Amino acid sequence: MTAITTETGTDDRVLDAIRTHTASENPSSFLALNSGNSVFTVPGADGVVVHRRTGRWAVQFGGPFAAEEDYDTLLDAFRRHVRDEGLGLVGVQLQRTDAERYARRGFTVNQVGASWAVSLAEFTLRGSRFMQLRNKISRAHRNGLRIQEVDAADVGEAIAAIDAAWLGSKGGAQQLEFLVGQIGGRAQEHRRLFTGTIDGAPVAYISYSPVHGSRAGWMHDLSRRVPEGSPGLMEAINAHAIEVFRTEGVAWLHFGFTPFTGLDAGHELDGHSPAFQWLMHALWAEGAALYPAQTQLSYKQKWAPDVLIPEYVAFDGPQASLPGFAHIFRACNAF
């Protein structure tokens, strides 16, 4: 077995795996290509395990992206490798099929949040439930917003300026990594980027990542806006992108993973940790300082998603680990 540390955006094996092996139906699988990730492989096994090491923990992204016959081989080999290194193992953004397989192997598995998706075939912003959304979009356009799809290589300075303004408004917060997308690098050719300008000045952007599987389409990924900008900037850009996608016959728009949301006792597996389940509900109610889950969900619900996809966290052992959970956020550069 071989553990390889690489910038996964340059690793064709990872791209091939997330395109080919869609059994877990992970709508965020393209994030496996983020720079800074590590790749674990087993000679002769068709697939990869993507992870990051933080302190004494290995934080795995999703389940193995692997052929069905090699999934368990990769999972078991990676688990042994992590233990041999003297590390703890925690996996995040597992899908239901992943979660069940991890639970059968003795991991403690809990729902940690959900992702959301909108079917675009019949999507429309008409009707009373979208009235406020239409008003925000109209206001942005009245304020002079111009939207276009661009090549990231042509707007690097504009993106940097928006990022600096956005991060500055968050009290000097760090740029998040790992469970959010990136702009640039070799993997950029597979993403799509829409920007908004007012009077020629860049004010907002949304990056979309490809989604494979039975709900193939695009994922509304990394997005930023200048804090003093017009209301409705993000809504207007996303509405524009939806119309572009619809004309192309794209079936689904995904809104990605939001921790602490969509929690339901019916999503939990046998053997889950009741204490960790309680913690997720507490962080939904009071955890805005750790992650603004309620704000994120409010934006996603504006688009009336058709599907809620529960996502899971798995701890290697008979109980949930708070240090392991904290190291997920450390891997994300949240603290």
Coordinates of C-alpha atoms in Angstrom, one line a residue:
M1 CA 0.0 0.0 0.0
T2 CA 1.2 3.5 -0.7
A3 CA 0.3 6.9 0.8
I4 CA 1.0 9.7 -1.5
T5 CA 1.0 13.4 -0.6
T6 CA 0.2 15.6 -3.6
E7 CA -1.7 18.6 -4.8
T8 CA -4.7 16.6 -5.9
G9 CA -5.6 19.1 -8.6
T10 CA -2.6 17.8 -10.5
D11 CA -3.5 14.1 -9.9
D12 CA -5.4 12.5 -12.8
R13 CA -6.2 9.5 -10.6
V14 CA -8.4 11.6 -8.4
L15 CA -10.3 13.2 -11.3
D16 CA -10.8 9.8 -12.9
A17 CA -12.0 8.3 -9.6
I18 CA -14.7 11.0 -8.9
R19 CA -15.9 10.8 -12.5
T20 CA -16.0 7.1 -12.7
H21 CA -16.9 5.8 -9.2
T22 CA -20.2 7.5 -8.3
A23 CA -21.7 4.8 -6.0
S24 CA -21.6 7.1 -3.0
E25 CA -23.3 9.9 -5.0
N26 CA -21.3 12.6 -3.2
P27 CA -22.3 15.9 -4.7
S28 CA -19.2 17.6 -3.3
S29 CA -16.7 15.0 -4.7
F30 CA -14.9 17.6 -6.9
L31 CA -13.5 19.1 -3.7
A32 CA -11.3 16.1 -3.6
L33 CA -9.2 18.0 -6.2
N34 CA -8.4 20.8 -3.8
S35 CA -4.7 21.6 -3.5
G36 CA -3.2 20.6 -0.1
N37 CA -5.1 17.2 0.0
S38 CA -3.3 13.9 0.3
V39 CA -4.1 10.8 -1.7
F40 CA -3.9 7.2 -0.4
T41 CA -3.9 4.3 -2.9
V42 CA -3.4 0.6 -2.8
P43 CA -1.5 -1.2 -5.7
G44 CA -4.0 -3.0 -7.8
A45 CA -7.1 -1.4 -6.3
D46 CA -9.2 0.9 -8.4
G47 CA -9.8 4.1 -6.4
V48 CA -8.4 6.7 -4.0
V49 CA -8.8 7.9 -0.5
V50 CA -8.5 11.7 -0.1
H51 CA -7.5 13.2 3.3
R52 CA -5.6 15.8 5.2
R53 CA -3.4 15.4 8.3
T54 CA -3.9 17.9 11.0
G55 CA -1.9 17.4 14.2
R56 CA -2.4 13.8 15.3
W57 CA -5.5 13.3 13.1
A58 CA -6.1 12.2 9.6
V59 CA -9.3 13.9 8.3
Q60 CA -10.8 12.0 5.4
F61 CA -13.0 13.7 2.8
G62 CA -15.9 11.5 1.9
G63 CA -15.6 7.8 1.6
P64 CA -13.2 6.0 -0.8
F65 CA -13.8 7.1 -4.4
A66 CA -13.5 3.5 -5.6
A67 CA -14.8 0.7 -7.7
E68 CA -17.4 -1.3 -5.8
E69 CA -15.1 -4.4 -5.6
D70 CA -12.2 -2.3 -4.2
Y71 CA -14.1 0.1 -1.8
D72 CA -13.6 -2.1 1.3
T73 CA -10.0 -2.9 0.4
L74 CA -9.2 0.8 0.3
L75 CA -11.1 1.7 3.4
D76 CA -9.6 -1.1 5.5
A77 CA -6.0 -0.4 4.2
F78 CA -6.3 3.3 4.9
R79 CA -7.6 2.6 8.4
R80 CA -4.6 0.3 9.1
H81 CA -2.3 2.9 7.6
V82 CA -3.6 5.7 9.9
R83 CA -3.4 3.5 12.9
D84 CA 0.2 2.5 12.0
E85 CA 1.1 6.1 11.9
G86 CA -0.3 6.6 15.4
L87 CA -3.1 8.9 14.2
G88 CA -6.8 9.2 14.9
L89 CA -9.1 8.9 12.0
V90 CA -12.3 10.9 11.3
G91 CA -14.2 11.0 8.0
V92 CA -16.5 13.9 7.0
Q93 CA -19.1 14.4 4.3
L94 CA -19.8 10.7 4.1
Q95 CA -22.9 9.9 2.1
R96 CA -25.6 7.4 3.4
T97 CA -24.1 4.4 1.6
D98 CA -20.6 5.4 3.0
A99 CA -22.0 5.8 6.5
E100 CA -23.6 2.4 6.5
R101 CA -20.3 0.7 5.5
Y102 CA -18.3 2.6 8.1
A103 CA -20.8 1.7 10.8
R104 CA -20.6 -2.0 9.9
R105 CA -16.8 -1.7 10.5
G106 CA -17.2 -0.3 14.0
F107 CA -16.9 3.4 13.3
T108 CA -19.2 5.7 15.3
V109 CA -21.3 7.5 12.7
N110 CA -23.6 10.5 13.1
Q111 CA -25.3 12.9 10.9
V112 CA -23.3 16.1 10.8
G113 CA -25.4 18.2 8.4
A114 CA -26.9 18.1 4.9
S115 CA -26.5 19.2 1.4
W116 CA -29.3 20.5 -0.9
A117 CA -30.2 20.2 -4.6
V118 CA -32.7 21.9 -7.0
S119 CA -34.1 20.1 -10.0
L120 CA -33.8 22.5 -12.9
A121 CA -36.0 20.8 -15.5
E122 CA -39.1 22.7 -14.4
F123 CA -37.5 25.4 -12.3
T124 CA -39.0 28.8 -12.4
L125 CA -38.8 31.9 -10.2
R126 CA -42.5 32.7 -11.0
G127 CA -45.0 32.5 -8.1
S128 CA -45.6 34.1 -4.8
R129 CA -43.0 32.1 -2.9
F130 CA -40.2 33.7 -4.9
M131 CA -41.5 37.2 -4.8
Q132 CA -38.9 38.5 -2.3
L133 CA -36.1 36.7 -4.2
R134 CA -37.3 38.3 -7.5
N135 CA -37.3 41.7 -5.8
K136 CA -33.7 41.4 -4.6
I137 CA -32.6 40.3 -8.0
S138 CA -34.4 43.2 -9.7
R139 CA -32.8 45.7 -7.2
A140 CA -29.3 44.4 -8.0
H141 CA -30.0 44.9 -11.7
R142 CA -31.5 48.4 -11.2
N143 CA -28.3 49.3 -9.3
G144 CA -26.3 48.5 -12.5
L145 CA -25.2 44.9 -12.0
R146 CA -23.7 43.2 -15.1
I147 CA -23.2 39.4 -15.0
Q148 CA -21.0 37.3 -17.3
E149 CA -19.3 33.9 -17.3
V150 CA -15.5 34.4 -17.4
D151 CA -12.2 32.6 -17.5
A152 CA -10.6 32.7 -14.0
A153 CA -7.3 33.4 -15.6
D154 CA -8.6 36.7 -16.9
V155 CA -10.1 38.0 -13.6
G156 CA -7.5 37.1 -11.0
E157 CA -7.1 40.7 -9.7
A158 CA -10.8 41.1 -9.5
I159 CA -11.3 37.9 -7.5
A160 CA -8.5 38.8 -5.2
A161 CA -10.1 42.2 -4.5
I162 CA -13.5 40.7 -3.7
D163 CA -11.9 38.1 -1.5
A164 CA -9.9 40.7 0.4
A165 CA -13.0 42.9 1.0
W166 CA -15.1 39.9 2.1
L167 CA -12.5 38.5 4.5
G168 CA -11.9 42.0 5.9
S169 CA -15.6 42.3 6.7
K170 CA -15.3 39.0 8.7
G171 CA -12.8 40.6 11.1
G172 CA -9.8 39.2 9.3
A173 CA -11.1 35.6 9.1
Q174 CA -8.9 33.1 7.3
Q175 CA -9.7 31.7 3.8
L176 CA -11.5 28.4 4.4
E177 CA -10.1 25.3 2.8
F178 CA -10.8 21.6 2.3
L179 CA -14.6 21.5 2.5
V180 CA -15.0 24.5 0.3
G181 CA -13.9 25.0 -3.3
Q182 CA -11.0 26.9 -4.8
I183 CA -10.3 29.1 -7.8
G184 CA -7.3 28.5 -9.9
G185 CA -4.9 25.6 -10.5
R186 CA -5.1 22.8 -13.0
A187 CA -8.6 21.8 -11.8
Q188 CA -10.0 25.2 -12.7
E189 CA -10.6 24.2 -16.3
H190 CA -13.4 21.9 -15.1
R191 CA -15.1 24.7 -13.0
R192 CA -17.3 27.6 -14.2
L193 CA -17.1 31.1 -12.9
F194 CA -19.7 33.9 -13.0
T195 CA -18.8 37.4 -12.0
G196 CA -20.8 40.6 -11.3
T197 CA -19.7 44.1 -11.9
I198 CA -21.2 47.5 -11.2
D199 CA -19.9 50.5 -13.2
G200 CA -17.0 48.2 -14.2
A201 CA -16.0 47.4 -10.6
P202 CA -16.0 43.8 -9.5
V203 CA -18.6 43.2 -6.8
A204 CA -19.3 39.5 -6.5
Y205 CA -18.7 36.0 -8.0
I206 CA -19.9 32.4 -7.8
S207 CA -17.8 29.4 -8.7
Y208 CA -19.6 26.2 -9.8
S209 CA -18.0 22.7 -9.6
P210 CA -19.1 19.7 -11.6
V211 CA -21.3 17.0 -10.0
H212 CA -21.4 13.4 -11.4
G213 CA -23.7 10.6 -10.7
S214 CA -27.5 10.2 -10.9
R215 CA -28.0 13.9 -10.0
A216 CA -25.3 15.2 -12.3
G217 CA -25.1 18.9 -12.8
W218 CA -23.2 21.8 -11.0
M219 CA -22.6 22.7 -7.4
H220 CA -22.9 26.3 -6.2
D221 CA -19.6 26.4 -4.6
L222 CA -17.2 29.2 -3.6
S223 CA -19.0 32.6 -3.5
R224 CA -18.0 36.1 -2.3
R225 CA -19.3 39.6 -2.5
V226 CA -18.1 43.0 -1.4
P227 CA -19.7 43.8 1.9
E228 CA -21.0 47.3 0.9
G229 CA -22.4 46.1 -2.4
S230 CA -26.0 46.2 -3.6
P231 CA -28.6 43.8 -2.1
G232 CA -29.3 40.8 -4.3
L233 CA -25.8 40.4 -5.9
M234 CA -25.5 36.6 -5.1
E235 CA -29.1 35.9 -5.9
A236 CA -28.9 37.7 -9.3
I237 CA -25.7 35.9 -10.3
N238 CA -27.1 32.5 -9.3
A239 CA -30.4 33.2 -11.2
H240 CA -28.4 34.1 -14.3
A241 CA -26.3 30.9 -14.0
I242 CA -29.4 28.8 -13.6
E243 CA -30.8 30.1 -16.8
V244 CA -27.5 29.3 -18.6
F245 CA -27.5 25.8 -17.1
R246 CA -31.2 25.2 -18.1
T247 CA -30.5 26.2 -21.7
E248 CA -27.7 23.6 -21.7
G249 CA -30.0 20.9 -20.4
V250 CA -28.4 20.6 -17.0
A251 CA -30.6 18.6 -14.7
W252 CA -29.5 19.6 -11.2
L253 CA -28.0 22.5 -9.3
H254 CA -26.5 21.5 -5.9
F255 CA -26.0 23.9 -3.0
G256 CA -23.3 21.9 -1.2
F257 CA -22.8 20.8 2.4
T258 CA -23.8 22.9 5.4
P259 CA -23.0 21.5 8.8
F260 CA -25.6 21.3 11.6
T261 CA -28.5 21.6 9.1
G262 CA -31.2 19.1 8.0
L263 CA -30.8 17.2 11.2
D264 CA -33.4 14.4 11.7
A265 CA -33.4 11.5 14.1
G266 CA -34.7 9.4 11.1
H267 CA -31.3 10.0 9.4
E268 CA -29.2 8.5 12.2
L269 CA -27.8 5.0 12.1
D270 CA -27.9 2.3 14.7
G271 CA -24.9 2.8 17.1
H272 CA -24.7 6.6 16.6
S273 CA -23.7 8.8 19.5
P274 CA -26.6 10.4 21.3
A275 CA -24.3 12.9 22.9
F276 CA -22.9 14.0 19.5
Q277 CA -26.4 14.1 18.1
W278 CA -27.3 16.6 20.9
L279 CA -24.1 18.6 20.1
M280 CA -25.1 19.0 16.4
H281 CA -28.5 20.3 17.4
A282 CA -26.9 22.7 20.0
L283 CA -24.5 24.0 17.3
W284 CA -27.4 24.6 14.9
A285 CA -29.1 26.7 17.6
E286 CA -26.1 28.5 19.1
G287 CA -23.0 27.8 17.0
A288 CA -22.9 30.8 14.7
A289 CA -19.5 31.7 16.0
L290 CA -18.1 28.4 14.8
Y291 CA -20.1 28.3 11.5
P292 CA -23.0 30.5 10.3
A293 CA -25.2 27.5 9.4
Q294 CA -28.5 29.3 9.8
T295 CA -27.4 32.1 7.4
Q296 CA -26.1 29.6 4.9
L297 CA -29.3 27.5 5.0
S298 CA -31.5 30.6 4.7
Y299 CA -29.8 31.4 1.4
K300 CA -30.2 27.9 0.1
Q301 CA -33.8 27.7 1.1
K302 CA -34.6 30.8 -1.0
W303 CA -34.3 28.5 -4.1
A304 CA -36.8 25.9 -2.7
P305 CA -34.5 22.9 -3.0
D306 CA -36.2 19.6 -4.0
V307 CA -33.8 17.3 -2.3
L308 CA -32.2 17.2 1.2
I309 CA -29.1 14.9 1.3
P310 CA -28.0 13.9 4.8
E311 CA -24.2 13.8 5.3
Y312 CA -22.3 12.1 8.0
V313 CA -19.2 12.1 10.2
A314 CA -17.4 8.9 11.2
F315 CA -15.0 8.4 14.1
D316 CA -12.8 5.3 14.2
G317 CA -13.8 3.8 17.5
P318 CA -16.7 3.1 19.8
Q319 CA -17.5 6.7 20.5
A320 CA -17.5 10.1 18.9
S321 CA -14.4 12.2 19.5
L322 CA -14.5 15.9 20.2
P323 CA -10.8 16.4 19.3
G324 CA -11.5 14.5 16.1
F325 CA -14.5 16.8 15.3
A326 CA -12.4 19.9 16.1
H327 CA -9.7 18.8 13.7
I328 CA -12.2 18.8 10.9
F329 CA -12.5 22.6 11.4
R330 CA -8.7 22.8 11.8
A331 CA -8.3 21.1 8.4
C332 CA -10.6 23.7 7.0
N333 CA -8.4 26.5 8.4
A334 CA -11.4 27.7 10.5
F335 CA -9.1 28.0 13.5

